[in-house]
PDB file of C-alpha atoms in Angstrom:
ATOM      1  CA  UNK H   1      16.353 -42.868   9.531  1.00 38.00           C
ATOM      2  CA  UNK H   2      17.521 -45.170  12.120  1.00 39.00           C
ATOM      3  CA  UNK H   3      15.603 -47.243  14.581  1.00 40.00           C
ATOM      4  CA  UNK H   4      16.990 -45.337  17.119  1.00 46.00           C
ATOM      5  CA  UNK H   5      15.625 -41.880  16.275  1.00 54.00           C
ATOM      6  CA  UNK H   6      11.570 -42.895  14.913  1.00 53.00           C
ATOM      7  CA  UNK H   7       9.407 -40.706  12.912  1.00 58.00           C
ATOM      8  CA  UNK H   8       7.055 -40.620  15.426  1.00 69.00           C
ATOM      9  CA  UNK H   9       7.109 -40.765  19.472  1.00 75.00           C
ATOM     10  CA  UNK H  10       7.411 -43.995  20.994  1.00 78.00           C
ATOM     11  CA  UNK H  11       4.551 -45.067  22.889  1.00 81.00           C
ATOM     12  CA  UNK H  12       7.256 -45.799  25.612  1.00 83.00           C
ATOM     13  CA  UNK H  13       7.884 -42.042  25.668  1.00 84.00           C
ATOM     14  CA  UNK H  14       4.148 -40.805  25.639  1.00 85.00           C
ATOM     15  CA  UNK H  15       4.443 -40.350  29.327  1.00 90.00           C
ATOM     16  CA  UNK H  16       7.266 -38.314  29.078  1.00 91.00           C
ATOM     17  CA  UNK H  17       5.583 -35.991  26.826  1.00 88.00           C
ATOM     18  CA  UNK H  18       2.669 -35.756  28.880  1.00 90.00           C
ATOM     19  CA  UNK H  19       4.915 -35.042  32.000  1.00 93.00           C
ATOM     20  CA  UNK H  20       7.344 -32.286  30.550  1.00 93.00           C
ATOM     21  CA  UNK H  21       3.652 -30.608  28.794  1.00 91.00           C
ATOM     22  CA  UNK H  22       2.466 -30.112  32.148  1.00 93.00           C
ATOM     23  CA  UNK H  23       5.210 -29.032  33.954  1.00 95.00           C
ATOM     24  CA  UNK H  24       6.714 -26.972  31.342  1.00 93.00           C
ATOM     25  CA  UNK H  25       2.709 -25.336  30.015  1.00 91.00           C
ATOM     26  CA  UNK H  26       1.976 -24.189  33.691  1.00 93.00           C
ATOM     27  CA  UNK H  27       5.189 -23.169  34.002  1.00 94.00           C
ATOM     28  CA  UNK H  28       5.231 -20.284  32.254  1.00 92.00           C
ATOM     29  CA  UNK H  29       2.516 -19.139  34.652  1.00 91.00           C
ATOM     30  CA  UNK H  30       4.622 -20.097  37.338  1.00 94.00           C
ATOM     31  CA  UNK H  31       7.201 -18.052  35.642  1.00 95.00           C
ATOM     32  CA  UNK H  32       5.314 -14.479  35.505  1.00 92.00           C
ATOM     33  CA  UNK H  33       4.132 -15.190  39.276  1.00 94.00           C
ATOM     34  CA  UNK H  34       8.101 -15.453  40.007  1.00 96.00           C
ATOM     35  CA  UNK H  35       9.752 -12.631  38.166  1.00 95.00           C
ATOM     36  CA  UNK H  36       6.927 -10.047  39.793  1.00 94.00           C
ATOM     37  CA  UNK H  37       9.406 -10.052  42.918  1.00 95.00           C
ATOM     38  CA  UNK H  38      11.750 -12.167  42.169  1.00 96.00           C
ATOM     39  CA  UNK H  39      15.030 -10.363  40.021  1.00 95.00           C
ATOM     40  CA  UNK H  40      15.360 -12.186  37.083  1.00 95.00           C
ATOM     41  CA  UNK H  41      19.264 -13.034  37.354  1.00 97.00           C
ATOM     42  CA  UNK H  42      18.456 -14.309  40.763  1.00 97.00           C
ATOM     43  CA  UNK H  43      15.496 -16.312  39.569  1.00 97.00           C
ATOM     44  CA  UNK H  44      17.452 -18.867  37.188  1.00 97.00           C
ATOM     45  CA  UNK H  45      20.428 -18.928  39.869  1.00 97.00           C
ATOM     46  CA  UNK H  46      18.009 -20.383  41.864  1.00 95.00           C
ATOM     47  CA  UNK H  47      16.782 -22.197  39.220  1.00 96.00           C
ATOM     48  CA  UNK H  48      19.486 -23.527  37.684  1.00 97.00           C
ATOM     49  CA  UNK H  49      21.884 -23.966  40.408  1.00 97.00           C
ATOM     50  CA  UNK H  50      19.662 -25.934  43.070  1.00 96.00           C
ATOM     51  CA  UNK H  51      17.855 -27.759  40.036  1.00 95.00           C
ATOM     52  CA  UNK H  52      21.090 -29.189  39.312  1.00 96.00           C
ATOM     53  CA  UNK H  53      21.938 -29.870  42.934  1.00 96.00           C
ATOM     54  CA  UNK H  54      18.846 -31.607  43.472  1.00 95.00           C
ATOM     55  CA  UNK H  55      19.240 -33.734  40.414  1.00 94.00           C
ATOM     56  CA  UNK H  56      23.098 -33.935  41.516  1.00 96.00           C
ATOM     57  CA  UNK H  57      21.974 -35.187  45.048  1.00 95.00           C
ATOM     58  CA  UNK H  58      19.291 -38.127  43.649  1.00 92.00           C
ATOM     59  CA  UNK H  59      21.854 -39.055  41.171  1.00 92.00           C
ATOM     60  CA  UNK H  60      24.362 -39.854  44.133  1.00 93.00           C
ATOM     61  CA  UNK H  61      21.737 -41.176  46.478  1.00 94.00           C
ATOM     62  CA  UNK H  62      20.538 -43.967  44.015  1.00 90.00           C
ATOM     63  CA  UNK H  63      24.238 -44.575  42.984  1.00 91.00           C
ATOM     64  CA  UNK H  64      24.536 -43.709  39.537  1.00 90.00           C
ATOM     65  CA  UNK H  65      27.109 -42.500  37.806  1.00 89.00           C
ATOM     66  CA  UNK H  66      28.311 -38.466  37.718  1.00 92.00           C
ATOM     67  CA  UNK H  67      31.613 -38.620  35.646  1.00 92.00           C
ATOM     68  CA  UNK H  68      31.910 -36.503  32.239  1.00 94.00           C
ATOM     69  CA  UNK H  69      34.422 -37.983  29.850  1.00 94.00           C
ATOM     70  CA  UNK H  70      37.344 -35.208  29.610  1.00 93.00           C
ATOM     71  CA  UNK H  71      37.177 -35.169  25.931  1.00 94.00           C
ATOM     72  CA  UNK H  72      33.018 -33.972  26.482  1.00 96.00           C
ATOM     73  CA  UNK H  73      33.704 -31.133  28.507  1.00 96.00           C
ATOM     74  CA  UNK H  74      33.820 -28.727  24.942  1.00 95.00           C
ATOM     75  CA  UNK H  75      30.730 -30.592  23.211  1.00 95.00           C
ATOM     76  CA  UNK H  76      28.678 -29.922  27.093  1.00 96.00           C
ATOM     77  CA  UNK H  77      29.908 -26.132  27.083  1.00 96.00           C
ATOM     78  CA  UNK H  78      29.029 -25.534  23.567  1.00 96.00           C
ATOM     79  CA  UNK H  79      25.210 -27.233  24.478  1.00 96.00           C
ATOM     80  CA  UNK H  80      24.454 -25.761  27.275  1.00 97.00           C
ATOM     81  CA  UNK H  81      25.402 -22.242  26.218  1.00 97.00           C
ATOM     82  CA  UNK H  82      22.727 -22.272  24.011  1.00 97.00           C
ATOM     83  CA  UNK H  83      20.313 -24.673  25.161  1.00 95.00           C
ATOM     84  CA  UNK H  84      20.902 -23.600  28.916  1.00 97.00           C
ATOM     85  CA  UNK H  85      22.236 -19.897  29.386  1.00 98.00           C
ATOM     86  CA  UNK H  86      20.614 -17.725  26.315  1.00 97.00           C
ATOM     87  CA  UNK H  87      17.615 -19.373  26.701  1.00 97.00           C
ATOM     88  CA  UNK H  88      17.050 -18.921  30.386  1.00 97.00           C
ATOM     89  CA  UNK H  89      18.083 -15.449  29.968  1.00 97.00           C
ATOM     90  CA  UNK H  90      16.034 -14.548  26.859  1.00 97.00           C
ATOM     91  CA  UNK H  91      13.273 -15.959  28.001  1.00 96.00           C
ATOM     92  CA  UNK H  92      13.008 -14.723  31.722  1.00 95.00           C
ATOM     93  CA  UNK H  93      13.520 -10.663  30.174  1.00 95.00           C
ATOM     94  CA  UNK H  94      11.371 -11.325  27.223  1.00 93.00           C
ATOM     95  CA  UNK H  95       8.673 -12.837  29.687  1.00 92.00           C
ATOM     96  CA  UNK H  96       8.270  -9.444  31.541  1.00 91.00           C
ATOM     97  CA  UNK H  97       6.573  -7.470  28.637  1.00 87.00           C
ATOM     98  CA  UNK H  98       4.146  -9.959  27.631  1.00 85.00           C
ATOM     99  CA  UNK H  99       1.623 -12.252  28.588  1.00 82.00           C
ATOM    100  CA  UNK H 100       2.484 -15.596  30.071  1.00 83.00           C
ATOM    101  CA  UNK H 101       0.346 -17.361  27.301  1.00 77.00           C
ATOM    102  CA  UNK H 102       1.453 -15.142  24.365  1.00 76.00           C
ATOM    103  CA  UNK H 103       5.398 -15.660  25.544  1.00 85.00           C
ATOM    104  CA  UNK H 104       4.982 -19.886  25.761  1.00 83.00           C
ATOM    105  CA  UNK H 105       3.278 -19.731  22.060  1.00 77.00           C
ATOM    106  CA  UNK H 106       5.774 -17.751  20.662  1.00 81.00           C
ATOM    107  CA  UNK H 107       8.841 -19.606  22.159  1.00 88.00           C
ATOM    108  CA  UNK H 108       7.701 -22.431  20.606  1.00 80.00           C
ATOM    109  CA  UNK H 109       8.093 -21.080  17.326  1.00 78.00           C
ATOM    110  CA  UNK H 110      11.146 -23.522  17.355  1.00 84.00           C
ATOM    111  CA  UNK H 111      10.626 -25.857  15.185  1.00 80.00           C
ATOM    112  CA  UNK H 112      10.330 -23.149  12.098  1.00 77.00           C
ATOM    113  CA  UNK H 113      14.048 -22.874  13.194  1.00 84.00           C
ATOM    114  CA  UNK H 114      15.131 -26.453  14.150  1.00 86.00           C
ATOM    115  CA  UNK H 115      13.528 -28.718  11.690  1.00 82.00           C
ATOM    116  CA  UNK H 116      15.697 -26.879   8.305  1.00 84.00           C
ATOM    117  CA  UNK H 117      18.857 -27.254  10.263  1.00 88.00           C
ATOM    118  CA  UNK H 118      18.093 -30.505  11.391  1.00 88.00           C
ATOM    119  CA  UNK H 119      17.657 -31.486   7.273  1.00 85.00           C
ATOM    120  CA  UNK H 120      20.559 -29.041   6.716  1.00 87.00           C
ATOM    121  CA  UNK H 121      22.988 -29.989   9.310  1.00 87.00           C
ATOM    122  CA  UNK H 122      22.096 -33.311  10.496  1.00 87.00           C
ATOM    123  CA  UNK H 123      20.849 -34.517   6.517  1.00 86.00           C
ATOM    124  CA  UNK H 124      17.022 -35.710   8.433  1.00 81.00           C
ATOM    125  CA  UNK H 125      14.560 -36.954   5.748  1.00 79.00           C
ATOM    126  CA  UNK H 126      11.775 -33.760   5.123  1.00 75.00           C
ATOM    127  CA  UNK H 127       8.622 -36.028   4.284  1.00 77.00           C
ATOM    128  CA  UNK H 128       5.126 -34.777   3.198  1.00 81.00           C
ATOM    129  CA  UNK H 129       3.883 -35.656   7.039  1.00 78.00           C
ATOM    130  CA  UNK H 130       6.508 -33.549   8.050  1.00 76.00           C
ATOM    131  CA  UNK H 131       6.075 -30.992   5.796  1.00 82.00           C
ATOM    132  CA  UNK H 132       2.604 -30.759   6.973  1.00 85.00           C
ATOM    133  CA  UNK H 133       3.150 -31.155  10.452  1.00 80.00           C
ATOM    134  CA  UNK H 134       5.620 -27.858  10.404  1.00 80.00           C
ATOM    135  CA  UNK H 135       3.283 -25.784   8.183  1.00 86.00           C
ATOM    136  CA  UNK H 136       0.127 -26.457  10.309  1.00 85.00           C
ATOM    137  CA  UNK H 137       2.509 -25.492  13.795  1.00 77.00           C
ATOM    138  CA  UNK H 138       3.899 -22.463  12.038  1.00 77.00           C
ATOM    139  CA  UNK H 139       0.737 -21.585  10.384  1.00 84.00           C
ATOM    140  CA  UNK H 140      -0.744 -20.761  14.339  1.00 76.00           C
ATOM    141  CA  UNK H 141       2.591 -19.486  15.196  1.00 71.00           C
ATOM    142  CA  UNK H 142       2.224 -17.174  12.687  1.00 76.00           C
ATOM    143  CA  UNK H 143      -1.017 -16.032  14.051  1.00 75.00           C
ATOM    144  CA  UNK H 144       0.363 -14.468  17.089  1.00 65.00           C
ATOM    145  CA  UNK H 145       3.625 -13.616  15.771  1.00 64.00           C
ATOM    146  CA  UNK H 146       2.126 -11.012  13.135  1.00 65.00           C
ATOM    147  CA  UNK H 147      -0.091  -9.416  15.425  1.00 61.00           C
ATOM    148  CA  UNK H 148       2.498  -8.777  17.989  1.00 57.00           C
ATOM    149  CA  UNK H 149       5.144  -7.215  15.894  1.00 56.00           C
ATOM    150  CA  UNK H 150       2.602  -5.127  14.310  1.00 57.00           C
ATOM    151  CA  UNK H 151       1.024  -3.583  17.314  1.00 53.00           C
ATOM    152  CA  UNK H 152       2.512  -1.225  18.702  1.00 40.00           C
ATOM    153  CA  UNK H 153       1.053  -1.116  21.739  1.00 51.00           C
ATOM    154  CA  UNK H 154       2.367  -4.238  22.529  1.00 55.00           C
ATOM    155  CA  UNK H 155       5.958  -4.918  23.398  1.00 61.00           C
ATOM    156  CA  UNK H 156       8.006  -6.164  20.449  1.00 75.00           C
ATOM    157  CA  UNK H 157      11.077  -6.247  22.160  1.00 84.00           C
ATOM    158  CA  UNK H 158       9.557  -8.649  24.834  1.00 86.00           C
ATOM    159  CA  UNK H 159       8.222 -10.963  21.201  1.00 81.00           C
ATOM    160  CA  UNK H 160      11.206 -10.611  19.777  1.00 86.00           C
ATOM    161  CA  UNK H 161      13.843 -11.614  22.853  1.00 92.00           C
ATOM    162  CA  UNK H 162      11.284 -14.232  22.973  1.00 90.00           C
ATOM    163  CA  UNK H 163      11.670 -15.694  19.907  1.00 88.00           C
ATOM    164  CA  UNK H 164      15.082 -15.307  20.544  1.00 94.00           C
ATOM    165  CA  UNK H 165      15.141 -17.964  23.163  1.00 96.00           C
ATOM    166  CA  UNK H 166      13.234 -19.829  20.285  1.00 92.00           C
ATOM    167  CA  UNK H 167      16.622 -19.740  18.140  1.00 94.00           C
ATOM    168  CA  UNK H 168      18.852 -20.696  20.930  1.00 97.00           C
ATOM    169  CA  UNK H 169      16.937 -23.964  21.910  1.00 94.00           C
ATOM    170  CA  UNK H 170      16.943 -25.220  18.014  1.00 93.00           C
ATOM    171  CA  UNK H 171      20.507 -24.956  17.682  1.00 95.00           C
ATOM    172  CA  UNK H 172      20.969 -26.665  21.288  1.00 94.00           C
ATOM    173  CA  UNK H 173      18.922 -29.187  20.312  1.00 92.00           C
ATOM    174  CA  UNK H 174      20.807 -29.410  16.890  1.00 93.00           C
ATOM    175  CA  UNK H 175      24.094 -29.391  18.354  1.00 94.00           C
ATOM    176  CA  UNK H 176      23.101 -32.086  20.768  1.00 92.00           C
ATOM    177  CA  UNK H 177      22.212 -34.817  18.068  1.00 90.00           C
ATOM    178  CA  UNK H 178      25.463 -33.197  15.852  1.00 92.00           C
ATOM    179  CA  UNK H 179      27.795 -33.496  19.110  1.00 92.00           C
ATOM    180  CA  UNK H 180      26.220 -35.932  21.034  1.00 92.00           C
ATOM    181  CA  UNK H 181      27.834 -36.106  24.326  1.00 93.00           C
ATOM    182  CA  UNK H 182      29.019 -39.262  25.528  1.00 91.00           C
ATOM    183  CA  UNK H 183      27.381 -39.394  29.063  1.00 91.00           C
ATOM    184  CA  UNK H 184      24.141 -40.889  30.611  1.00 91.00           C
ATOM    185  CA  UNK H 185      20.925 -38.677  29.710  1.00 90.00           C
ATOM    186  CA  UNK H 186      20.506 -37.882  33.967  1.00 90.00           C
ATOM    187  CA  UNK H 187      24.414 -36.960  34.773  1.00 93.00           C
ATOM    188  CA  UNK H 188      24.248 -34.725  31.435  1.00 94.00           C
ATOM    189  CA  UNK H 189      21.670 -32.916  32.174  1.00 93.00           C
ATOM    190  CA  UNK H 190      22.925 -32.232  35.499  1.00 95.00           C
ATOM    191  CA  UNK H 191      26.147 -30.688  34.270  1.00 97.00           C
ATOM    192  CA  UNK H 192      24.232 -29.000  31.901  1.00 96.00           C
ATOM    193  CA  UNK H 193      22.458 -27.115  34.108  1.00 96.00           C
ATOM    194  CA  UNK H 194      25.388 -26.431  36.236  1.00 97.00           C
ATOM    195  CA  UNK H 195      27.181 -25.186  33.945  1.00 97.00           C
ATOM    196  CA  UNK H 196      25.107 -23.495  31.620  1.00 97.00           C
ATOM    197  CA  UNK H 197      24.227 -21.125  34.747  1.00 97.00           C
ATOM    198  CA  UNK H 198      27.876 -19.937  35.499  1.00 97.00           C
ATOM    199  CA  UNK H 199      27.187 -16.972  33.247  1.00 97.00           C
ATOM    200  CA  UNK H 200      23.851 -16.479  35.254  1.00 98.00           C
ATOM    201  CA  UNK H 201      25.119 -16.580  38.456  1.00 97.00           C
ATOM    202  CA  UNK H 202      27.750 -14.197  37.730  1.00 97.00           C
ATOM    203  CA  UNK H 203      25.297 -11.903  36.314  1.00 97.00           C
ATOM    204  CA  UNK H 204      23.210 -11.975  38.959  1.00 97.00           C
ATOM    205  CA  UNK H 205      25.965 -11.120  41.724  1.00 96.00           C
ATOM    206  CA  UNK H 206      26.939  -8.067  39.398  1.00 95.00           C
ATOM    207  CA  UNK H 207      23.688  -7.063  38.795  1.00 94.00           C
ATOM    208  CA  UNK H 208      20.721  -7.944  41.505  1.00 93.00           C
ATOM    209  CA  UNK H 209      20.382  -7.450  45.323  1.00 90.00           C
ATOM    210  CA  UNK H 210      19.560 -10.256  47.798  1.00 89.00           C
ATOM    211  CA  UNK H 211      18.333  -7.820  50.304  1.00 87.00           C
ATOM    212  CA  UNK H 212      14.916  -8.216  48.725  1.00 86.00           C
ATOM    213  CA  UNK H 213      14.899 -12.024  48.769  1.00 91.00           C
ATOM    214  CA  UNK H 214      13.704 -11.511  52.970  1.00 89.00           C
ATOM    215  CA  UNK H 215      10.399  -9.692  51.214  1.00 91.00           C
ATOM    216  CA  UNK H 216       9.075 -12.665  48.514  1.00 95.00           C
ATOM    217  CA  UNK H 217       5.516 -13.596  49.619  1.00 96.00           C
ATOM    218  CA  UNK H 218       4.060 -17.143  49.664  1.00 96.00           C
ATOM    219  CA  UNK H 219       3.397 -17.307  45.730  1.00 95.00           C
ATOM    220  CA  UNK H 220       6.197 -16.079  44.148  1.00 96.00           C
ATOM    221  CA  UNK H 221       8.448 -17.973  46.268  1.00 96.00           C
ATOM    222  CA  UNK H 222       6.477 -21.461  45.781  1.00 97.00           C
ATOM    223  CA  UNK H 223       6.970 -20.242  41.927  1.00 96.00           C
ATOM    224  CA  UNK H 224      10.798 -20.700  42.882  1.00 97.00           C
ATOM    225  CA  UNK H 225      10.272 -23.748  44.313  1.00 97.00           C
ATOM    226  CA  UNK H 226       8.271 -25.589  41.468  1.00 96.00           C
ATOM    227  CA  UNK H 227      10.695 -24.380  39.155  1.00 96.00           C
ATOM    228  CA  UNK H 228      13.537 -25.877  41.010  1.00 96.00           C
ATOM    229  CA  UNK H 229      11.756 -29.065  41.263  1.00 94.00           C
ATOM    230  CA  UNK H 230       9.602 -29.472  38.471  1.00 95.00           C
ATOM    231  CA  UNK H 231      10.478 -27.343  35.619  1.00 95.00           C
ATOM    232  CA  UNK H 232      14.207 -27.642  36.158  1.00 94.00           C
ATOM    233  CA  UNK H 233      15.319 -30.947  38.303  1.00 93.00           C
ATOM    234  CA  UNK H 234      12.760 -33.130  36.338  1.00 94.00           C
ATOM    235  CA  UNK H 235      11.696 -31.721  32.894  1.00 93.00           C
ATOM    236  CA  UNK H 236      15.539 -30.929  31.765  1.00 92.00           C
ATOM    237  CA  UNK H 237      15.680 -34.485  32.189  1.00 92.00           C
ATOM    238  CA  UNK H 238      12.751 -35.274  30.507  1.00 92.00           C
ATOM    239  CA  UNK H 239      13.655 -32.585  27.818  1.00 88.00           C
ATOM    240  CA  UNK H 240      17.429 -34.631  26.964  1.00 90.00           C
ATOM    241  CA  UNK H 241      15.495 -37.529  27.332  1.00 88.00           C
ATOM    242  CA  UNK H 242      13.235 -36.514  24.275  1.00 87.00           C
ATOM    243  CA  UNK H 243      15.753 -34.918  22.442  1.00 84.00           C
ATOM    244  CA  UNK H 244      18.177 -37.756  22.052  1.00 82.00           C
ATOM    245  CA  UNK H 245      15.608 -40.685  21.614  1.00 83.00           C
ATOM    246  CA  UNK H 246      13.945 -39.409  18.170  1.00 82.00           C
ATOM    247  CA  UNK H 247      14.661 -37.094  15.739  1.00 81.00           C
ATOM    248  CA  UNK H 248      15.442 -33.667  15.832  1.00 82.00           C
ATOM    249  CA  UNK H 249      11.527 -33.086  13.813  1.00 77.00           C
ATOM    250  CA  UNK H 250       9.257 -35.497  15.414  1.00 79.00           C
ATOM    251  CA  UNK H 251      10.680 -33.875  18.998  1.00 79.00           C
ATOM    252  CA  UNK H 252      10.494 -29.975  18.086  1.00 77.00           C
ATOM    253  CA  UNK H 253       6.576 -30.947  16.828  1.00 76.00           C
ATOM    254  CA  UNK H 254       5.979 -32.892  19.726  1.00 77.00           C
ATOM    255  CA  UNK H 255       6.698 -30.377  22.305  1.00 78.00           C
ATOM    256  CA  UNK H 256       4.162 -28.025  20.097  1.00 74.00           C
ATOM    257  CA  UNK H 257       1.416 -28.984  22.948  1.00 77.00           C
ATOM    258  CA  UNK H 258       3.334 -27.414  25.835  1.00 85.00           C
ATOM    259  CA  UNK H 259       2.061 -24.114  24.635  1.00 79.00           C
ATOM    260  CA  UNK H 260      -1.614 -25.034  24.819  1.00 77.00           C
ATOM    261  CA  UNK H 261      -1.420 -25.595  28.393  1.00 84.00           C
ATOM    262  CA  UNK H 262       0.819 -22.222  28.891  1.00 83.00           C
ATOM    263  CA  UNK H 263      -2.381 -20.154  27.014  1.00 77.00           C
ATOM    264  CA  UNK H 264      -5.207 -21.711  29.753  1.00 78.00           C
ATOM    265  CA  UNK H 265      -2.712 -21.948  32.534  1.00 83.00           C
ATOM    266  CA  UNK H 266      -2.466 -17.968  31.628  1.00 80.00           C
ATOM    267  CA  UNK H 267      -6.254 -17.949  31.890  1.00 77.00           C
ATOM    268  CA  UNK H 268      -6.919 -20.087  35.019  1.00 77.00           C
ATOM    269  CA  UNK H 269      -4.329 -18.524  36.794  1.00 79.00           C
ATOM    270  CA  UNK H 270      -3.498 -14.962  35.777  1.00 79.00           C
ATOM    271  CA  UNK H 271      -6.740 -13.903  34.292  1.00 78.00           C
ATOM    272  CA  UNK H 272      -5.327 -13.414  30.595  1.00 70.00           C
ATOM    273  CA  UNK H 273      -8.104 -13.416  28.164  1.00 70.00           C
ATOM    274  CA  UNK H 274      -6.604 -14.626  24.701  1.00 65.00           C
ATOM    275  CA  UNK H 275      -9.023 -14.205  22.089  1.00 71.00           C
ATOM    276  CA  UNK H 276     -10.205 -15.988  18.710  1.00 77.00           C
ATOM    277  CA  UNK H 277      -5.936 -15.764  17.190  1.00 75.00           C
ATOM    278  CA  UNK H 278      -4.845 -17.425  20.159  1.00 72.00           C
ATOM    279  CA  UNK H 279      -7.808 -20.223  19.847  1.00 78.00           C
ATOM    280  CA  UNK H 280      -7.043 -20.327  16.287  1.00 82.00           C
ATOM    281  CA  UNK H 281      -3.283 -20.787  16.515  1.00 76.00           C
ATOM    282  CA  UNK H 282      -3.937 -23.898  19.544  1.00 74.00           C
ATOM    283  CA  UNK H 283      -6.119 -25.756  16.814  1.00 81.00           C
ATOM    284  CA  UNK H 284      -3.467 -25.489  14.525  1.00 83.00           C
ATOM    285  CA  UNK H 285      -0.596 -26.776  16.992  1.00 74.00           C
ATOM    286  CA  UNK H 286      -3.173 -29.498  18.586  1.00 75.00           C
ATOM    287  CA  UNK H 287      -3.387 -30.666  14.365  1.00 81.00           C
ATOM    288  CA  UNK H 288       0.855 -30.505  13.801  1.00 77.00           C
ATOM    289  CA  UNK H 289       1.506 -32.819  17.266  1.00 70.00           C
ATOM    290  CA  UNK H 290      -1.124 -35.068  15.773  1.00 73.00           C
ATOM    291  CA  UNK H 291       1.374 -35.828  12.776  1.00 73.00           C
ATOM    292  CA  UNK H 292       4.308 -36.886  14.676  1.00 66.00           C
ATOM    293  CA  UNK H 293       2.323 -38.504  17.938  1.00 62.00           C
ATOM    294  CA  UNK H 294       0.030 -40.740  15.627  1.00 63.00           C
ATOM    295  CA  UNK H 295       2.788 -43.234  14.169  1.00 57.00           C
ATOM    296  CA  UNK H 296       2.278 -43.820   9.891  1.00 53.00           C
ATOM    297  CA  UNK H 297       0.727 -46.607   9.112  1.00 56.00           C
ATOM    298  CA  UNK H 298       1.949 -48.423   5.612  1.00 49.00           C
TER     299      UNK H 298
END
């Protein structure tokens, strides 16, 4: 492995991590709050669409650069239609049947998916460390994942469009280190964004009514807003930003903790009650970031 994709996350980039946990755990709080009056078509075009602007708009304030290399355009289309519009879509739908917490532990079943293609595809060393790191995520992935497929008083289509969302993002984020695309990390994610949406927004004019948009109350629409501004604007950037600065394993494990603030965010905030599985499955991803956040020592 190269010096420029590490085993393990750069101290440099600990804040990063931190920042996009945060943002993207309480999110998926933010999320449910959103969607309960909010159309969920309408939602990402807001999301995705003014995200991008605002990122579009700071970009051009401070002066850097926009421009896409013409020969990109293909490589960014390919991305962000898997990265950008099927997980946005599967995730949103999928989020309506189940609980905030349950949906944010399941969609970051990832790495199960990720990590063999990235030692398929991209020919990334599997080491023991590794090997324990996935097993230990997985291992409280599997948990959840059992329990909801099996009850069927639950939703399963809601898990399963979830986990969806979970197969889109790994091949994104394969694709992105097998076609990197020859732009700076802020103007690509940008475009991204943009672009990924088109479907979205299309959808959404087909599909939803903006009469309703007049009736949002205070919550849901300061849901909106933190999503455009937070989850979107900032943490897509932080998201590239992770993705192309280590290795396809070390940043699917890394992003495991995201989901532990998603299950008490659910708590604080929405009053879900997850019980000894859920507890059981956080100690488990809390012990897989350890092995890719705590750099090997020879």
């Amino acid at each position: 492995m190269s010096a420029a994709h590490p085993e393990h996350l750069p101290r440099s980039l600990w804040w990063v991590l931190i920042g996009i946990t945060l943002v993207w755990g309480f999110n998926w709080t933010a999320m449910k709050v959103a969607i309960s009056e909010v159309a969920p078509f309408t939602f990402r075009t807001f999301c995705l669409a003014a995200g991008s602007g605002v990122l579009f708009a700071a970009l051009r304030a401070s002066g850097q650069p926009l421009a896409i290399p013409r020969d990109q355009w293909r490589r960014l289309a390919l991305i962000a239609f898997f990265s950008i519009t099927c997980w946005n879509v599967l995730v949103v739908f999928g989020l309506r049947q189940i609980p905030s917490g349950r949906a944010a532990i399941l969609a970051y079943t990832m790495p199960a998916i990720a990590i063999p293609l990235s030692v398929w595809f991209l020919n990334e060393r599997m080491s023991a460390r590794k090997l324990l790191g996935l097993a230990l995520g997985m291992a409280g992935m599997a948990l959840l994942l059992v329990e909801e497929l099996t009850n069927l008083a639950g939703a399963p289509l809601g898990a399963l469009m979830v986990l969806g969302a979970a197969t889109t993002w790994a091949l994104g984020t394969v694709l992105q280190k097998k076609y990197p695309v020859r732009a700076p990390v802020a103007a690509l994610t940008a475009w991204m964004m943009l672009l990924g949406g088109v479907p979205i927004y299309l959808a959404a004019l087909a599909f939803d009514s903006f009469r309703s948009l007049g009736e949002v109350s205070l919550w849901p629409a300061l849901a909106v807003v933190y999503n455009v501004l937070f989850s979107f604007a900032w943490a897509h950037w932080a998201w590239i930003k992770l993705a192309t600065s280590v290795s396809v394993t070390t940043f699917s494990l890394a992003m495991l903790m995201t989901p532990v603030v998603g299950v008490f965010s659910g708590m604080v905030f929405l009053g879900e009650r997850p019980g000894w599985l859920e507890f059981g499955a956080l100690g488990l991803v809390l012990a897989s970031l350890a092995t890719v956040v705590i750099p090997f020592r020879k």
